[in-house]
Short mmCIF file of C-alpha atoms and ligand atoms in Angstrom, two decimals:
data_model
loop_
_atom_site.label_atom_id
_atom_site.label_comp_id
_atom_site.label_asym_id
_atom_site.label_seq_id
_atom_site.Cartn_x
_atom_site.Cartn_y
_atom_site.Cartn_z
CA MET A 93 12.18 18.75 -17.04
CA THR A 94 12.81 14.66 -15.46
CA LYS A 95 9.88 12.73 -13.66
CA LYS A 96 10.89 11.87 -9.97
CA ARG A 97 10.76 8.35 -9.69
CA VAL A 98 8.88 6.85 -7.04
CA PHE A 99 8.55 3.48 -5.62
CA SER A 100 5.33 2.03 -3.52
CA GLY A 101 5.59 -1.11 -2.26
CA ILE A 102 1.64 -3.33 -1.36
CA GLN A 103 1.16 -6.56 0.70
CA PRO A 104 -0.59 -9.60 -1.02
CA THR A 105 -1.67 -10.57 1.84
CA GLY A 106 -5.56 -10.32 3.03
CA ASN A 107 -8.38 -8.82 0.69
CA ILE A 108 -7.37 -5.17 -0.76
CA HIS A 109 -10.30 -2.70 1.19
CA LEU A 110 -11.45 0.79 0.86
CA GLY A 111 -9.16 2.56 3.21
CA ASN A 112 -6.25 0.83 1.04
CA TYR A 113 -7.86 2.17 -2.14
CA LEU A 114 -8.38 5.98 -0.91
CA GLY A 115 -5.33 6.04 1.07
CA ALA A 116 -2.92 4.79 -1.58
CA VAL A 117 -3.79 3.14 -4.73
CA LYS A 118 -6.26 5.74 -5.80
CA ASN A 119 -3.07 8.54 -5.23
CA TRP A 120 -1.10 6.13 -6.84
CA VAL A 121 -3.52 6.09 -10.03
CA ASP A 122 -3.85 9.76 -9.98
CA SER A 123 0.14 10.54 -9.67
CA GLN A 124 0.74 8.73 -13.02
CA ASP A 125 1.55 11.47 -15.49
CA GLU A 126 3.09 13.25 -12.60
CA TYR A 127 5.68 10.97 -11.16
CA GLU A 128 7.83 8.24 -12.89
CA ASN A 129 6.02 5.44 -10.71
CA ILE A 130 7.51 1.89 -9.41
CA PHE A 131 4.42 0.07 -8.32
CA CYS A 132 5.99 -3.85 -6.71
CA VAL A 133 3.18 -6.02 -5.07
CA VAL A 134 5.41 -7.26 -1.93
CA ASN A 135 5.53 -10.51 -1.79
CA THR A 136 8.70 -11.70 -0.56
CA HIS A 137 7.79 -9.48 2.37
CA ALA A 138 4.50 -11.34 3.06
CA ILE A 139 6.52 -14.10 4.37
CA THR A 140 7.68 -12.42 7.53
CA ILE A 141 4.22 -14.15 8.14
CA ARG A 142 3.94 -18.25 7.73
CA GLN A 143 1.55 -18.27 4.07
CA ASP A 144 -0.35 -21.14 2.87
CA PRO A 145 1.82 -21.06 -0.66
CA LYS A 146 -1.15 -21.71 -2.85
CA GLU A 147 -2.84 -19.04 -1.66
CA LEU A 148 0.28 -16.55 -1.26
CA LYS A 149 0.69 -16.70 -5.12
CA LYS A 150 -3.48 -17.04 -5.48
CA LYS A 151 -3.47 -13.21 -3.62
CA THR A 152 -0.11 -11.73 -5.31
CA TYR A 153 -1.66 -12.11 -8.42
CA GLU A 154 -5.34 -11.52 -7.61
CA LEU A 155 -3.70 -8.07 -5.94
CA ALA A 156 -1.79 -7.55 -9.46
CA SER A 157 -5.12 -7.74 -11.01
CA MET A 158 -6.97 -5.54 -8.60
CA LEU A 159 -4.08 -2.61 -9.28
CA LEU A 160 -4.47 -2.86 -13.08
CA ALA A 161 -8.82 -2.51 -12.53
CA CYS A 162 -7.59 0.62 -10.27
CA GLY A 163 -6.45 2.28 -12.92
CA ILE A 164 -2.65 1.52 -12.99
CA ASP A 165 -1.60 1.73 -16.50
CA ILE A 166 1.24 -0.33 -17.69
CA ALA A 167 1.96 2.59 -20.71
CA LYS A 168 2.68 4.86 -17.99
CA SER A 169 3.48 3.35 -15.19
CA ASN A 170 5.60 0.26 -13.86
CA LEU A 171 4.17 -2.94 -12.15
CA PHE A 172 6.06 -6.04 -11.31
CA ILE A 173 6.30 -8.89 -8.37
CA GLN A 174 9.22 -8.56 -6.02
CA SER A 175 10.03 -12.10 -5.81
CA HIS A 176 10.66 -11.78 -10.05
CA ILE A 177 14.19 -10.16 -9.23
CA ASP A 178 16.52 -11.43 -7.09
CA GLU A 179 18.31 -8.61 -6.12
CA HIS A 180 15.91 -7.42 -3.74
CA ALA A 181 16.89 -10.27 -1.45
CA ALA A 182 20.01 -10.10 -2.46
CA LEU A 183 21.01 -6.34 -1.38
CA ALA A 184 19.03 -6.66 1.70
CA TRP A 185 22.23 -9.08 2.67
CA ILE A 186 24.47 -6.44 1.71
CA LEU A 187 22.43 -3.86 3.92
CA ASP A 188 21.99 -6.55 6.82
CA CYS A 189 25.80 -6.25 7.27
CA HIS A 190 25.72 -2.14 7.62
CA ILE A 191 22.23 -1.98 9.70
CA PRO A 192 23.12 -2.00 13.64
CA MET A 193 21.52 -4.41 15.80
CA GLY A 194 20.46 -1.30 18.23
CA ASP A 195 18.80 0.43 15.43
CA MET A 196 17.18 -2.38 13.92
CA SER A 197 15.82 -3.25 17.37
CA ARG A 198 14.17 -0.14 17.92
CA MET A 199 11.29 -0.75 15.32
CA THR A 200 8.14 -0.67 16.49
CA GLN A 201 6.39 -2.63 13.91
CA PHE A 202 8.30 -5.86 14.73
CA LYS A 203 7.43 -5.41 18.40
CA ASP A 204 3.34 -5.17 17.60
CA LYS A 205 3.81 -8.15 14.90
CA SER A 206 5.72 -10.31 16.96
CA VAL A 207 2.95 -9.63 20.02
CA LYS A 208 0.31 -10.89 17.40
CA ASN A 209 2.47 -13.67 16.04
CA PRO A 210 4.21 -15.08 19.23
CA LYS A 211 4.54 -18.53 17.66
CA ASN A 212 6.52 -17.34 14.67
CA VAL A 213 9.10 -14.55 15.53
CA ASN A 214 11.17 -15.27 12.82
CA VAL A 215 14.56 -13.46 11.92
CA GLY A 216 12.61 -12.06 8.42
CA LEU A 217 10.41 -10.60 10.47
CA PHE A 218 13.24 -8.58 12.22
CA ASN A 219 14.77 -7.92 9.14
CA TYR A 220 12.08 -7.07 7.02
CA PRO A 221 13.07 -3.34 7.17
CA ALA A 222 16.61 -4.00 5.72
CA LEU A 223 14.35 -6.33 2.64
CA MET A 224 12.39 -2.43 2.43
CA ALA A 225 14.97 -0.84 2.22
CA ALA A 226 16.44 -3.17 -0.77
CA ASP A 227 13.16 -2.24 -2.78
CA ILE A 228 13.85 1.33 -2.19
CA LEU A 229 17.34 1.61 -2.84
CA LEU A 230 17.91 -0.78 -5.62
CA TYR A 231 15.65 1.26 -7.94
CA GLN A 232 17.17 4.95 -6.85
CA VAL A 233 14.49 6.24 -6.52
CA ASP A 234 13.56 10.09 -4.86
CA ASP A 235 9.93 9.76 -3.19
CA VAL A 236 8.15 6.78 -1.05
CA PRO A 237 5.05 7.18 -0.13
CA VAL A 238 4.37 6.13 3.27
CA GLY A 239 1.86 6.12 6.06
CA GLU A 240 2.57 6.97 9.22
CA ASP A 241 3.44 3.34 10.28
CA GLN A 242 6.20 2.38 7.48
CA LYS A 243 7.97 6.17 8.35
CA GLN A 244 10.35 4.81 10.88
CA HIS A 245 11.45 1.74 8.07
CA LEU A 246 11.86 5.04 5.75
CA GLU A 247 13.65 6.48 7.99
CA LEU A 248 15.97 3.85 8.73
CA ALA A 249 16.50 3.30 4.78
CA ARG A 250 17.84 6.34 4.42
CA ASP A 251 19.91 5.87 7.53
CA VAL A 252 21.78 2.90 6.09
CA ALA A 253 21.81 4.77 2.88
CA MET A 254 23.63 7.67 3.77
CA ARG A 255 25.75 5.65 5.73
CA PHE A 256 26.75 3.43 3.13
CA ASN A 257 27.58 6.05 0.43
CA ARG A 258 30.22 8.14 2.94
CA ASP A 259 31.80 4.70 3.87
CA TYR A 260 32.02 3.22 0.49
CA GLY A 261 31.27 6.18 -1.87
CA GLU A 262 28.37 7.79 -3.85
CA CYS A 263 25.74 4.45 -4.51
CA PHE A 264 22.12 5.06 -3.29
CA LYS A 265 20.14 7.65 -3.93
CA ILE A 266 18.50 9.26 -0.60
CA PRO A 267 14.90 8.93 -1.16
CA LYS A 268 12.15 11.40 0.83
CA PRO A 269 9.24 10.11 1.82
CA MET A 270 6.33 11.51 0.79
CA ILE A 271 3.22 11.80 3.04
CA PRO A 272 -0.21 10.98 1.40
CA ALA A 273 -2.95 13.88 1.31
CA VAL A 274 -4.84 14.69 4.37
CA GLY A 275 -8.21 12.92 4.69
CA ALA A 276 -7.48 9.79 3.11
CA ARG A 277 -6.89 8.11 6.16
CA ILE A 278 -10.11 5.88 6.29
CA MET A 279 -11.38 4.02 9.80
CA GLY A 280 -12.66 0.92 10.44
CA LEU A 281 -16.62 0.70 10.17
CA ASP A 282 -17.16 -1.31 13.24
CA ASP A 283 -14.45 0.94 14.83
CA PRO A 284 -14.12 4.37 14.17
CA GLN A 285 -11.20 4.64 16.65
CA THR A 286 -8.71 2.63 14.21
CA LYS A 287 -7.19 2.35 10.48
CA MET A 288 -9.42 0.29 8.54
CA SER A 289 -7.52 -2.98 8.09
CA LYS A 290 -6.83 -5.82 6.25
CA SER A 291 -6.48 -8.12 9.47
CA ALA A 292 -9.07 -6.91 11.52
CA GLN A 293 -11.80 -9.95 12.46
CA GLY A 294 -15.11 -7.66 12.40
CA GLU A 295 -17.43 -8.36 9.33
CA ASN A 296 -18.49 -5.18 9.51
CA HIS A 297 -14.91 -4.20 9.69
CA ALA A 298 -13.79 -3.33 6.48
CA ILE A 299 -15.47 -2.47 2.45
CA PHE A 300 -13.58 -4.85 -0.02
CA LEU A 301 -13.32 -3.79 -3.40
CA LEU A 302 -14.56 -7.09 -4.88
CA ASP A 303 -17.69 -6.78 -1.92
CA SER A 304 -21.10 -7.50 -3.86
CA PRO A 305 -23.43 -3.88 -3.69
CA ASP A 306 -25.52 -5.70 -1.45
CA VAL A 307 -22.90 -6.21 1.04
CA ILE A 308 -21.34 -2.66 0.63
CA SER A 309 -25.11 -1.35 2.01
CA ARG A 310 -25.29 -3.92 4.64
CA LYS A 311 -21.91 -3.30 6.02
CA PHE A 312 -22.95 0.96 5.71
CA LYS A 313 -26.08 0.48 7.48
CA LYS A 314 -23.87 -1.29 10.52
CA ALA A 315 -21.44 1.59 10.20
CA VAL A 316 -21.11 2.87 14.15
CA THR A 317 -22.04 6.52 14.47
CA ASP A 318 -23.08 8.51 17.73
CA SER A 319 -26.61 8.95 19.18
CA GLN A 320 -26.09 12.63 17.62
CA THR A 321 -28.65 13.88 14.92
CA SER A 322 -27.01 16.75 13.13
CA ILE A 323 -24.16 15.45 10.20
CA VAL A 324 -21.44 18.16 10.34
CA PHE A 325 -17.73 17.10 9.89
CA ASP A 326 -16.91 17.00 13.11
CA GLN A 327 -13.63 15.29 14.75
CA THR A 328 -14.80 14.25 17.44
CA ARG A 329 -17.56 12.25 16.13
CA ALA A 330 -15.22 10.13 14.56
CA GLY A 331 -17.48 7.24 13.36
CA LEU A 332 -19.99 10.18 11.56
CA TYR A 333 -16.74 12.07 10.30
CA ASN A 334 -14.83 8.92 8.63
CA LEU A 335 -18.35 8.49 6.99
CA LEU A 336 -18.19 11.60 5.44
CA SER A 337 -14.99 11.40 4.69
CA ILE A 338 -15.13 8.44 2.10
CA TYR A 339 -17.98 10.49 0.93
CA GLU A 340 -16.29 13.82 0.29
CA ILE A 341 -13.81 12.35 -1.60
CA LEU A 342 -15.25 9.91 -3.86
CA THR A 343 -17.77 13.12 -4.41
CA GLY A 344 -15.41 15.45 -4.70
CA LYS A 345 -17.90 18.04 -3.10
CA THR A 346 -16.90 20.61 -0.69
CA ARG A 347 -17.55 19.87 3.00
CA GLU A 348 -20.18 23.64 2.92
CA GLU A 349 -22.17 21.19 -0.28
CA ILE A 350 -22.23 17.76 1.43
CA GLU A 351 -23.31 19.87 4.88
CA SER A 352 -26.17 21.14 3.10
CA GLU A 353 -27.08 18.35 1.32
CA PHE A 354 -27.93 16.77 4.13
CA GLU A 355 -29.23 18.84 6.49
CA GLY A 356 -31.82 17.99 7.83
CA LYS A 357 -31.78 14.44 7.28
CA GLY A 358 -30.56 11.55 9.28
CA TYR A 359 -27.91 9.26 9.30
CA GLY A 360 -30.14 5.93 7.51
CA HIS A 361 -29.59 8.75 4.72
CA LEU A 362 -26.68 9.61 4.80
CA LYS A 363 -25.57 5.93 4.70
CA THR A 364 -27.85 4.93 1.63
CA ALA A 365 -26.11 7.70 -0.18
CA LEU A 366 -22.99 6.97 0.82
CA ALA A 367 -23.74 3.16 -0.32
CA GLU A 368 -24.62 4.23 -3.59
CA VAL A 369 -21.69 6.30 -4.44
CA VAL A 370 -18.94 3.39 -3.05
CA ILE A 371 -21.01 1.08 -5.08
CA GLU A 372 -20.80 3.05 -8.11
CA THR A 373 -17.20 3.66 -7.89
CA LEU A 374 -16.47 0.01 -7.64
CA ARG A 375 -18.14 -0.76 -10.08
CA PRO A 376 -16.21 -0.39 -13.01
CA ILE A 377 -13.46 -1.83 -11.00
CA GLN A 378 -14.83 -5.08 -10.58
CA GLU A 379 -15.72 -4.95 -14.09
CA ASN A 380 -12.20 -4.64 -14.74
CA TYR A 381 -10.97 -6.91 -12.18
CA HIS A 382 -13.03 -9.74 -14.01
CA ARG A 383 -12.16 -8.86 -17.26
CA ILE A 384 -8.40 -9.00 -16.67
CA HIS A 385 -8.75 -11.94 -14.69
CA LYS A 386 -10.72 -14.29 -17.48
CA GLU A 387 -7.78 -13.09 -19.96
CA THR A 388 -5.29 -15.87 -19.54
CA GLY A 389 -1.99 -15.03 -19.75
CA TYR A 390 -2.29 -11.12 -20.16
CA LEU A 391 -1.70 -10.96 -16.56
CA GLU A 392 1.55 -13.23 -16.16
CA SER A 393 2.72 -11.55 -20.10
CA VAL A 394 2.02 -7.78 -18.07
CA LEU A 395 4.25 -8.60 -15.06
CA TYR A 396 7.24 -10.39 -16.71
CA ASN A 397 7.52 -7.51 -18.92
CA GLY A 398 7.25 -5.40 -15.56
CA ALA A 399 9.69 -7.21 -14.39
CA GLN A 400 11.97 -6.85 -17.76
CA GLN A 401 11.84 -3.29 -17.61
CA VAL A 402 13.08 -2.18 -14.39
CA ARG A 403 15.70 -5.49 -13.79
CA PRO A 404 18.17 -3.18 -15.53
CA ILE A 405 18.13 -0.89 -12.63
CA ALA A 406 18.13 -3.34 -10.13
CA LYS A 407 20.84 -4.67 -11.22
CA ALA A 408 22.81 -2.09 -12.13
CA THR A 409 22.67 -0.79 -8.75
CA TYR A 410 23.00 -4.14 -7.11
CA ASP A 411 26.32 -4.66 -9.27
CA LYS A 412 27.50 -1.14 -7.80
CA THR A 413 27.11 -2.40 -3.80
CA LYS A 414 28.86 -5.60 -4.55
CA GLU A 415 31.93 -4.13 -6.21
CA LEU A 416 32.00 -1.36 -3.56
CA VAL A 417 31.96 -4.09 -0.57
CA GLY A 418 34.74 -6.22 -2.87
CA LEU A 419 32.30 -8.67 -3.89
CA LEU A 420 33.02 -8.23 -7.27
N1 LIG B 193 5.90 -2.02 4.85
C1 LIG B 193 5.65 -1.77 3.72
C2 LIG B 193 3.80 -1.98 3.99
O1 LIG B 193 3.38 -3.38 5.28
C3 LIG B 193 4.93 -2.41 2.05
C4 LIG B 193 6.45 -2.18 1.79
C5 LIG B 193 7.52 -2.83 1.35
C6 LIG B 193 6.73 -0.81 1.02
N2 LIG B 193 8.80 -2.53 0.66
C7 LIG B 193 7.84 -1.63 0.47
C8 LIG B 193 6.43 -0.04 0.87
C9 LIG B 193 8.75 -0.67 -0.18
C10 LIG B 193 7.19 1.72 0.14
C11 LIG B 193 8.43 0.88 -0.02
O2 LIG B 193 2.82 -1.08 3.77
#
């Protein structure tokens, strides 16, 4: 039986944090035997917001190192940089010409980002979903893991692909959304009502994967909880629930085991135990990261080979698209 092909994209902006790891990257790592995975650092998407060029390049390679450090295994999966394959932007143009303005205008992320960056509301930001559709459609993928915030974009990709196939003949596989496992939605430590985010300002908001043990302990110590005392999984107590969920995922213990472990103990105890587990989880990842970073040339060759491997798929789809619309 052939494995399903899955495409996952992650932007190289901001620093990768525990929410990214538990909500996405860990699932990617754990699914490497089950799926034929294509992992992509989507740097071309990143310039929809103005970036410092040197910083963008640095972040792109840092993120790729971090994905390898987290356990993306290039013997099993593909990892490449979006801008290394020109067909992404090229296909996005053809898709642009087949997406009604009305459909694109309904994208809520564009509205949110425009409000956050009123000085740079550019056409690329508006067309962002077409580039994302191109990422996915180029590789004829079966499934795409998406969080709530990206569902609408995937829906648009499916729509444009179906319309294109209907009007010009079979060209794209129609991708399906893959909903992430429950419990993997990690919230901000300083504000458990909002998802942990790369761009949030608070210094105790997120645990970054490269945080030192001291910083991790401090951030958990300051994590917002409530004025009650019992340590139980209760969704209405968002701060505590978030901490317990992280503990649950990382230890693999059941909720009953965790509740009895902390019975009669205070929040301080939970926070210390949690910090310990997170520190031990991140220790090997940080060691891998620093090792990969020191081996000059290694990362470049991994990413070069990654692009070489998938380019033929991208090229075949793009050429087919060109041919169907009369450009080839
Ligand atoms: N838009 C996605 C995000 O912000 C990143 C992304 C770009 C992506 N291209 C993709 C995700 C293709 C999945 C598939 O999270």
